[in-house]
Short mmCIF file of C-alpha atoms and ligand atoms in Angstrom, two decimals:
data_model
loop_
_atom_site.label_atom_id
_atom_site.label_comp_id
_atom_site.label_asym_id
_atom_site.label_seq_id
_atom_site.Cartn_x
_atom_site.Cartn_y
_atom_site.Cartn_z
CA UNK A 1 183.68 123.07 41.56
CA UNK A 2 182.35 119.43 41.51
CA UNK A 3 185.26 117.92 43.30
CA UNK A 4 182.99 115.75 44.82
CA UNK A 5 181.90 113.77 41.62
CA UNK A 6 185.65 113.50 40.78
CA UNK A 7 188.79 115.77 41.90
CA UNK A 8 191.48 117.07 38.97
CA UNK A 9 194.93 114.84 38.56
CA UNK A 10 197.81 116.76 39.75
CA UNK A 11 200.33 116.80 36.80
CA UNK A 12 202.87 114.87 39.06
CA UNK A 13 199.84 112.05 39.39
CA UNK A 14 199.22 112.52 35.63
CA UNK A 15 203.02 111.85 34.27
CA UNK A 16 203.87 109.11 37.19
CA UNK A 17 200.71 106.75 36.01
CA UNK A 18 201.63 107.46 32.14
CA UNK A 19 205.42 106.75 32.92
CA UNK A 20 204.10 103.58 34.97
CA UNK A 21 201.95 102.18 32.27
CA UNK A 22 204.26 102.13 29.57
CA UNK A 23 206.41 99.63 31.80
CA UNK A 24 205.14 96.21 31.16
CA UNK A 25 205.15 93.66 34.15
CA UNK A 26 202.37 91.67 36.13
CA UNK A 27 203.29 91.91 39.83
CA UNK A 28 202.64 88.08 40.42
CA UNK A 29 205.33 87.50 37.67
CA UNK A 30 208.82 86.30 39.52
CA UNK A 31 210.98 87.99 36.60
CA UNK A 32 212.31 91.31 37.03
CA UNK A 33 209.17 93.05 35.14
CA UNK A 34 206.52 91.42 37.35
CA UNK A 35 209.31 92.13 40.26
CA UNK A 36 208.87 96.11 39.16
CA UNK A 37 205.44 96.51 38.65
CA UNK A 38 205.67 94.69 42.98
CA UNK A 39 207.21 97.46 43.81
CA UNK A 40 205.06 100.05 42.21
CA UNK A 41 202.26 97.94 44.12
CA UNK A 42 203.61 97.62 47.41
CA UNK A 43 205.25 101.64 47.67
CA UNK A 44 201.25 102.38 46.87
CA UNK A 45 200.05 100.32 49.52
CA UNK A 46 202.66 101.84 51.80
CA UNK A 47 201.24 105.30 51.08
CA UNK A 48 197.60 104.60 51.56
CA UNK A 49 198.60 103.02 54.83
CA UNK A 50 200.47 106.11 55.80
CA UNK A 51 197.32 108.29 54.41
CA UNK A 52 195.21 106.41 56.58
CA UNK A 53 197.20 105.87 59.92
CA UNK A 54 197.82 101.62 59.72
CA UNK A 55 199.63 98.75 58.13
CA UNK A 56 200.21 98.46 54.63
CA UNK A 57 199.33 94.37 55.69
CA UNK A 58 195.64 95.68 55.91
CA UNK A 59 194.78 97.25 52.49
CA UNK A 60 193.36 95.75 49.59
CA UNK A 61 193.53 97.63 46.67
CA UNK A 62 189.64 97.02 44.64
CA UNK A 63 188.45 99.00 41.03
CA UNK A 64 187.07 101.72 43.67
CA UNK A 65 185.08 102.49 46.89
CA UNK A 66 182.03 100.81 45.27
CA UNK A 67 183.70 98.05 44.94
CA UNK A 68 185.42 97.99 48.83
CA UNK A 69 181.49 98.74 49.59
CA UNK A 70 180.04 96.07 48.11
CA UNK A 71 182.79 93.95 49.33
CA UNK A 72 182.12 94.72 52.84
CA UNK A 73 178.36 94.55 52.80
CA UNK A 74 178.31 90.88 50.25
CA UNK A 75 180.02 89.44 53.70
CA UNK A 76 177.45 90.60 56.30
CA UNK A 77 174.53 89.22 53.34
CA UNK A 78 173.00 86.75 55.45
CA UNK A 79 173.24 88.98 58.97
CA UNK A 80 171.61 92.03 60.06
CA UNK A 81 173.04 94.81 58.63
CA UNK A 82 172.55 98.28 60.39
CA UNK A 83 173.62 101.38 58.37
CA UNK A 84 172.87 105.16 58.16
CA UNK A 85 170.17 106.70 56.28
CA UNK A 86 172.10 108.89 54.05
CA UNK A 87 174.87 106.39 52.81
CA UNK A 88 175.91 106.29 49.13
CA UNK A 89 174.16 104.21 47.43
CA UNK A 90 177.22 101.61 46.87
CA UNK A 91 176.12 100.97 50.27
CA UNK A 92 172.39 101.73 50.46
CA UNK A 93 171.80 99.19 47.32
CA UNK A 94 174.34 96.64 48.31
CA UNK A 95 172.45 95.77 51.50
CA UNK A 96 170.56 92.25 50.28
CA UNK A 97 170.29 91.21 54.03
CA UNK A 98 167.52 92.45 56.58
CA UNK A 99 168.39 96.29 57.12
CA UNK A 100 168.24 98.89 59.89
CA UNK A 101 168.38 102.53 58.59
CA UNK A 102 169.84 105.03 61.47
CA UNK A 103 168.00 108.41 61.49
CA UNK A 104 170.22 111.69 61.16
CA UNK A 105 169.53 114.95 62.57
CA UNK A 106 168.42 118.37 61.02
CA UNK A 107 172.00 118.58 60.20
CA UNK A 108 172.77 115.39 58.57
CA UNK A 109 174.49 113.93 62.02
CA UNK A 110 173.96 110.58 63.00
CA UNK A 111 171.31 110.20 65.69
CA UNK A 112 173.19 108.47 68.37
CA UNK A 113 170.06 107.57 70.70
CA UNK A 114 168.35 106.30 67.98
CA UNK A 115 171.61 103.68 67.39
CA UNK A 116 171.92 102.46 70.50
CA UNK A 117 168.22 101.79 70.54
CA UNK A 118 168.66 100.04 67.20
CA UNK A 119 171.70 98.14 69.00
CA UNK A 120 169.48 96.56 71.92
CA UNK A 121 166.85 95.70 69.95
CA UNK A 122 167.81 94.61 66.80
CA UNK A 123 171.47 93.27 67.40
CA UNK A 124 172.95 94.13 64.24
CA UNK A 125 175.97 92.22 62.89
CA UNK A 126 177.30 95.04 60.79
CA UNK A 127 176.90 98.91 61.28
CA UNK A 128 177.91 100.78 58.72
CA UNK A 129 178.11 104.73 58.50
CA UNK A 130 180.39 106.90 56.30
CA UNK A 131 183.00 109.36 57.72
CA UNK A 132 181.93 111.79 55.04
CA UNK A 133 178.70 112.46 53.33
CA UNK A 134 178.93 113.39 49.91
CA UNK A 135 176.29 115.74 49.35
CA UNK A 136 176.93 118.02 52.68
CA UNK A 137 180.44 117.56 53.49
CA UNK A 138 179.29 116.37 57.15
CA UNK A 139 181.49 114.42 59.03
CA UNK A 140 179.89 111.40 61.06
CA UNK A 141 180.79 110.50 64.29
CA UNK A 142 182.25 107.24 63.88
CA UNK A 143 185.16 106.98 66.66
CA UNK A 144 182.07 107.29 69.24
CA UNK A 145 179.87 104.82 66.83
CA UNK A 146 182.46 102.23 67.33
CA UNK A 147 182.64 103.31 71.12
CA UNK A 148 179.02 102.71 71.53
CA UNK A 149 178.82 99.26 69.10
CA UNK A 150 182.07 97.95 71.22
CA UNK A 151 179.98 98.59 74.41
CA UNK A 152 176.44 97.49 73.52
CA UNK A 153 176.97 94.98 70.93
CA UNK A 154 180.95 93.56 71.21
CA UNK A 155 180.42 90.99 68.73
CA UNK A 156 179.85 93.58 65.63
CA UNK A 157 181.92 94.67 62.94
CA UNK A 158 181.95 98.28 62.38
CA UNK A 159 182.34 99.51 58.50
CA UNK A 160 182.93 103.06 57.21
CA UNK A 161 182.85 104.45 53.99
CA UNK A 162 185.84 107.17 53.83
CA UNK A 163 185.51 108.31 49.94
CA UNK A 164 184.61 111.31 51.07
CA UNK A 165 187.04 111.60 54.32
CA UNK A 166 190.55 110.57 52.59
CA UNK A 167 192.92 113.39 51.94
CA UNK A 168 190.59 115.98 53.34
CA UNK A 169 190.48 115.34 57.05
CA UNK A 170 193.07 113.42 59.16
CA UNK A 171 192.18 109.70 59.26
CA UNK A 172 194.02 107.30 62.04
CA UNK A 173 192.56 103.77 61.42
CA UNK A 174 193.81 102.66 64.19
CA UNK A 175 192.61 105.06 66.39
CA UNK A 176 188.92 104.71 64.57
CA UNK A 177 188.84 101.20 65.55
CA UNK A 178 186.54 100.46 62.82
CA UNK A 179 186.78 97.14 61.30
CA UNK A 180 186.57 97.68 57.65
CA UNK A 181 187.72 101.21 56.38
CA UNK A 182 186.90 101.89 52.03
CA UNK A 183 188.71 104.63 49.89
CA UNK A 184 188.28 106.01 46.21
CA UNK A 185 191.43 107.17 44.55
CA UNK A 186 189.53 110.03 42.35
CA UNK A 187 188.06 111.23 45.36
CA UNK A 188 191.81 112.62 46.53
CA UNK A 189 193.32 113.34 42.99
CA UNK A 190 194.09 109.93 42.12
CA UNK A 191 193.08 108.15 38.80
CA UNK A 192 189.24 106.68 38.13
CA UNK A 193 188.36 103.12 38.63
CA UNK A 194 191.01 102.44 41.84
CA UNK A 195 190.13 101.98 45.32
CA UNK A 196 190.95 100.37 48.61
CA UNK A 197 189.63 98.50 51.49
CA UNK A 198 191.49 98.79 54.35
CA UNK A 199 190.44 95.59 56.82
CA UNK A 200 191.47 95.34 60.60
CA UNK A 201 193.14 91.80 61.60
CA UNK A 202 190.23 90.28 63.45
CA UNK A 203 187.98 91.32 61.18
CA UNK A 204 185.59 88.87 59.29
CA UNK A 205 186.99 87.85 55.65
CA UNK A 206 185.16 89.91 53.07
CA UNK A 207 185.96 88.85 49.25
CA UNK A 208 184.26 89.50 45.94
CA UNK A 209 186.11 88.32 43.55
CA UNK A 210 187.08 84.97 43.06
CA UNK A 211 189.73 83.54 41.15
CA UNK A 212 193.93 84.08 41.11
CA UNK A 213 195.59 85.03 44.47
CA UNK A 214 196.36 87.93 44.16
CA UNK A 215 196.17 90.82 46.99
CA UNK A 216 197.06 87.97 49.85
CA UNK A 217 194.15 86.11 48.09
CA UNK A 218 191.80 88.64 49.14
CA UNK A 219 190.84 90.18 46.02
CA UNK A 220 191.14 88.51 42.65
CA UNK A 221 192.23 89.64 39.41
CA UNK A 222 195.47 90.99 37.79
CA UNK A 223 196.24 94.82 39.39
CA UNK A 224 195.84 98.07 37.86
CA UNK A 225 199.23 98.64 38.16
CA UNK A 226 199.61 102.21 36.75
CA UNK A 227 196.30 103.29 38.33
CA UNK A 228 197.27 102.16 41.67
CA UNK A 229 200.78 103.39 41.25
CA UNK A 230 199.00 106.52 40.58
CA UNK A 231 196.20 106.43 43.54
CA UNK A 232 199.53 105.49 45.89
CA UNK A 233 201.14 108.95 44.20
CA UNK A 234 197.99 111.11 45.16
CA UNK A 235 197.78 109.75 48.78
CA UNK A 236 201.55 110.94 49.37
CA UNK A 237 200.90 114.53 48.34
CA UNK A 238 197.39 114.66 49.86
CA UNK A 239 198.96 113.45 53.01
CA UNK A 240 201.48 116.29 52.57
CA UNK A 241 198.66 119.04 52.12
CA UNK A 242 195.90 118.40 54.34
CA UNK A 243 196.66 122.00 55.71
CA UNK A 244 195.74 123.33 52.36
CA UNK A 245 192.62 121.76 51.89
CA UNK A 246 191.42 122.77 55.42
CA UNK A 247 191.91 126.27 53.84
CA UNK A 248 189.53 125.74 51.14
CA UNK A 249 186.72 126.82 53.83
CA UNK A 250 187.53 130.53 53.38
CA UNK A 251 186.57 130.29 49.85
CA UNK A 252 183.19 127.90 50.52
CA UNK A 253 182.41 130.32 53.40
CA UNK A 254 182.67 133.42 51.14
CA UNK A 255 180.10 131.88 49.18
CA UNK A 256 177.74 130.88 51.81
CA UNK A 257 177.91 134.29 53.30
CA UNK A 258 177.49 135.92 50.06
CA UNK A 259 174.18 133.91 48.50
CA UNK A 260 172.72 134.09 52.49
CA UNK A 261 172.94 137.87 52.00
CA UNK A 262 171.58 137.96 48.52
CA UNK A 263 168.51 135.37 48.97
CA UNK A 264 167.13 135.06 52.96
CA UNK A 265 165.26 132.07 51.53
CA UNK A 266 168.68 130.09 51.24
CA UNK A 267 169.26 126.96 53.11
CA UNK A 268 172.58 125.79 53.70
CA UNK A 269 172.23 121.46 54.68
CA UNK A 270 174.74 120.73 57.34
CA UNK A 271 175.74 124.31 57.51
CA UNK A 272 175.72 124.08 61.61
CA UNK A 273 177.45 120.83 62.13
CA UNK A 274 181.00 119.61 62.09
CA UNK A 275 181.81 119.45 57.84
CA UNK A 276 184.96 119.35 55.49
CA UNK A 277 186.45 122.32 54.59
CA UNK A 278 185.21 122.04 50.76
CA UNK A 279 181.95 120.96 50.12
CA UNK A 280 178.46 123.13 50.51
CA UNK A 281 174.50 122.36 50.20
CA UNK A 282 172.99 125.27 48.81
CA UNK A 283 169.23 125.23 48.43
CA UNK A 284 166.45 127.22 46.98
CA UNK A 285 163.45 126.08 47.99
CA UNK A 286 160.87 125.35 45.15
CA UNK A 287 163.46 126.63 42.17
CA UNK A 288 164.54 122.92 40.87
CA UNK A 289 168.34 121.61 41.38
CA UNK A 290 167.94 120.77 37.23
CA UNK A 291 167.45 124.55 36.49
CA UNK A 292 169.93 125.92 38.61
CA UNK A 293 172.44 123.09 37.28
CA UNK A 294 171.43 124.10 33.47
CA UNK A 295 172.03 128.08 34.72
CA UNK A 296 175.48 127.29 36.31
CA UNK A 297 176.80 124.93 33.24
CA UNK A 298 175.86 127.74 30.52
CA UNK A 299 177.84 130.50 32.63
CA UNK A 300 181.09 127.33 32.38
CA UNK A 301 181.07 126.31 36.62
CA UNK A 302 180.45 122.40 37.18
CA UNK A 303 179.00 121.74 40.16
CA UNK A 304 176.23 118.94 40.75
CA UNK A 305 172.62 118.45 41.97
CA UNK A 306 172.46 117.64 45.63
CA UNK A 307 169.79 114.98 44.55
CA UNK A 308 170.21 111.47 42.74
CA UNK A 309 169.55 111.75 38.63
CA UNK A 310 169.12 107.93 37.11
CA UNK A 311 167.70 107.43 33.52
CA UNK A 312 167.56 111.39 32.97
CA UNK A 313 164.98 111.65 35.88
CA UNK A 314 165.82 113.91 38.89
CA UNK A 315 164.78 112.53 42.02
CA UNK A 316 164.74 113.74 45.17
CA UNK A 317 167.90 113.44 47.51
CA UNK A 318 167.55 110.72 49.78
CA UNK A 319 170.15 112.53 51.85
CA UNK A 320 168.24 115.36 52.30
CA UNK A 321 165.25 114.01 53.07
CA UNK A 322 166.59 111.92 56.11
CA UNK A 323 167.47 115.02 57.20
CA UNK A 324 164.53 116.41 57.09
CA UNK A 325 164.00 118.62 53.95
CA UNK A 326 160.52 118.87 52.55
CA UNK A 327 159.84 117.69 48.90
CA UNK A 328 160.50 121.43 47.80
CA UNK A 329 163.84 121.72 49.45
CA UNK A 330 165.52 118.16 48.58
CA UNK A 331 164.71 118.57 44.71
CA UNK A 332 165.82 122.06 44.61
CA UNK A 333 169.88 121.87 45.95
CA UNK A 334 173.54 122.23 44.60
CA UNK A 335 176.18 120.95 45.67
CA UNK A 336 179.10 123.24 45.39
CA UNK A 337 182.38 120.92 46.15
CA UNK A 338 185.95 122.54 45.76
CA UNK A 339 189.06 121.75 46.01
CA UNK A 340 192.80 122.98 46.03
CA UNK A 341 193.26 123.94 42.47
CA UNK A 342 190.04 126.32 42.90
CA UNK A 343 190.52 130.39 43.58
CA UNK A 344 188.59 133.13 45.11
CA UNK A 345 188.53 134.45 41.71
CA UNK A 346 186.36 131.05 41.14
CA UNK A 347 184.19 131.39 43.90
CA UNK A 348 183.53 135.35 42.49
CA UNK A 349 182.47 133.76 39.00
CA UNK A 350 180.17 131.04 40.71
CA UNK A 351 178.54 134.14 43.28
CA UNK A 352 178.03 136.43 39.78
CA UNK A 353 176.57 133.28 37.88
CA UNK A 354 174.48 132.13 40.45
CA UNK A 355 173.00 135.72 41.85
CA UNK A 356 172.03 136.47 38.19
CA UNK A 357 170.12 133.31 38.20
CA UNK A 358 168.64 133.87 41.39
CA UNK A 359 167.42 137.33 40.14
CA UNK A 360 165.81 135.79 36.72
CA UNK A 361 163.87 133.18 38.70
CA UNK A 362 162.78 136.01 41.05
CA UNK A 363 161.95 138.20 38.03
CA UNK A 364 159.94 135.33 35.87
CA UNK A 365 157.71 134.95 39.87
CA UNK A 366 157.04 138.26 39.81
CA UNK A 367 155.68 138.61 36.65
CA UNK A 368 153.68 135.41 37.06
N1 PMP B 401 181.06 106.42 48.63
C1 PMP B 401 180.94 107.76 48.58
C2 PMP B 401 180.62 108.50 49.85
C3 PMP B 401 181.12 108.43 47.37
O1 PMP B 401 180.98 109.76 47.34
C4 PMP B 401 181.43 107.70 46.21
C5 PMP B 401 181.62 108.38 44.88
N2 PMP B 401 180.55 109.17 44.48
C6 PMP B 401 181.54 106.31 46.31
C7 PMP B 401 181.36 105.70 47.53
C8 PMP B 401 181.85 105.46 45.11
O2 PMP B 401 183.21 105.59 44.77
P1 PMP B 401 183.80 105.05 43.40
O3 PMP B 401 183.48 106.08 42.37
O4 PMP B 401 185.28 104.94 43.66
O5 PMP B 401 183.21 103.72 43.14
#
């Protein structure tokens, strides 16, 4: 239930990337190997455009969305950059240039007064906000974000991180109108360590890597071949079946209606805005995300914290906190993110696991 972190391989993914890597070829090779492992490349490319609603012209495939991230924001490093205040950090740390943060709302939504105030003052070069946050599921408004940057600022390039988004809601890049578009490949049942950035024609250039020509010189570095073939795989069937992951929300609304009834205290982040169909911020205010983690991995259910953990320390969420959540509340979240391969008969097991946890805590206050 941590789909989120990482979604499962279909077996169909699984057997195409093994069948793909014991073929030997480097696509910029003119024999018929290299000409093979072209194909692979270019039918991938084809199905990430057709995931994503443009021209297979437009997408660079990179080692992952941190990567495309990185990519986007290393071009804008000497310009105002403008993003929101709950982007992943792939986004949040890549910012070296002067940086606006845009505010969100109690439920994680993108204050859109507060931007436009941000675009007459400050003039930003680049605004960057993600389709899909991570840790609530919320979906940002970015078609009326580019709307508002095309109107107020013209001259701005408009990024979006769509890890989160790809193979869960409909995306039409063309209809976005953003300028710079990045995907992960595990995010969407695709293999680790493969991403994309998908890059508008009149776009500014944005490159990382330096070296062989590769990906219409855009991105440098001999291609993951199998991985990509693989990534190119998943976006094909999660094009097919965006239907069933919209009907994951039965199962992550049984949940919320179940833990709501058993604990009043409950907070659900997000709960009341537009989200996708699989992902839910549960909080108990005061009882540490670390505990309830611990509780959920000894009854066998992965799910995550809602807040950041780096060097074994649990910090807050930074997420939560621009939305408002007090110290007690952002330290004390999971995130419960499913996906098509999970059951009701799942979401029974994590209700049972986490109401007997619920009751212990309760139990060990009341005898305090
Ligand atoms: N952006 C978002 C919103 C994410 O959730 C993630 C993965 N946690 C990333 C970027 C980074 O993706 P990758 O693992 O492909 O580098």
């Amino acid at each position: 239930m941590d789909y989120n972190a990482t979604a499962p391989l279909e077996d169909a993914v699984i057997d195409f990337v093994t069948d793909v890597m014991k073929e030997t070829g480097n696509a910029s090779s003119v024999h018929s190997f290299g000409r093979a492992a072209l194909l692979h490349l270019e039918k991938a490319r084809q199905h990430i455009a057709d995931l994503c609603g443009t021209h297979p012209n437009y997408v660079t495939f990179t080692s992952g969305a941190t990567e495309a991230n990185n990519t986007v924001l290393d071009a804008f490093r000497d310009d105002k950059i403008c993003i929101s205040s709950i982007e992943h950090p792939s986004v949040l740390q890549a910012c070296r240039a002067e940086k606006g943060l845009i505010p969100v709302d109690a439920n994680g939504v993108v204050c859109m007064d507060a931007l436009e105030q941000i675009l007459q003052d400050d003039a930003p070069d680049l605004i960057s906000v993600m389709l899909v946050n991570n840790e609530t599921g919320v979906i940002q408004p970015v078609k009326e974000i580019v709307r508002l940057v095309r109107r107020l600022q013209p001259q701005a390039y408009v990024h979006a991180d769509a890890a989160q988004a790809a193979g869960r809601i409909p995306i039409d890049f063309a209809d976005l109108q953003v300028d710079y578009l990045t995907l992960s490949s595990h995010k969407f049942g695709g293999p680790q360590g493969v991403g994309a950035l998908i890059k508008a024609p009149g776009a500014r250039d944005a490159k990382l890597l330096f070296g062989g020509g590769q990906e219409k010189r855009q991105r440098a570095g001999t291609e993951n071949i199998a991985g990509i073939a693989g990534m190119g795989l998943a976006a094909e069937l999660a094009a097919q079946n965006l239907d069933r992951f919209a009907a994951i929300a039965t199962i992550r609304d049984k949940i919320e209606t179940v833990l709501a009834d058993t604990a009043p205290e409950l907070i659900i982040y997000g709960k009341d805005a537009n989200r996708v169909a699989n992902t839910t911020s549960l909080c108990l205010p005061g009882i540490g995300s670390e505990t309830q983690l611990m509780a959920m991995d000894l009854a066998g259910i992965a799910v995550s914290n809602g807040s950041a953990c780096s060097s074994g320390k649990v910090q807050k969420s930074h997420v939560l906190s621009a939305m408002g959540a007090p110290d007690h509340c952002a330290s004390a979240t999971l995130r419960v993110s499913l996906g098509p391969k999970n059951t009701e008969n799942d979401a029974d097991l994590f209700i049972d696991a986490w109401t007997k946890m619920y009751q212990r805590v309760k139990n060990k206050i009341a005898a305090a």
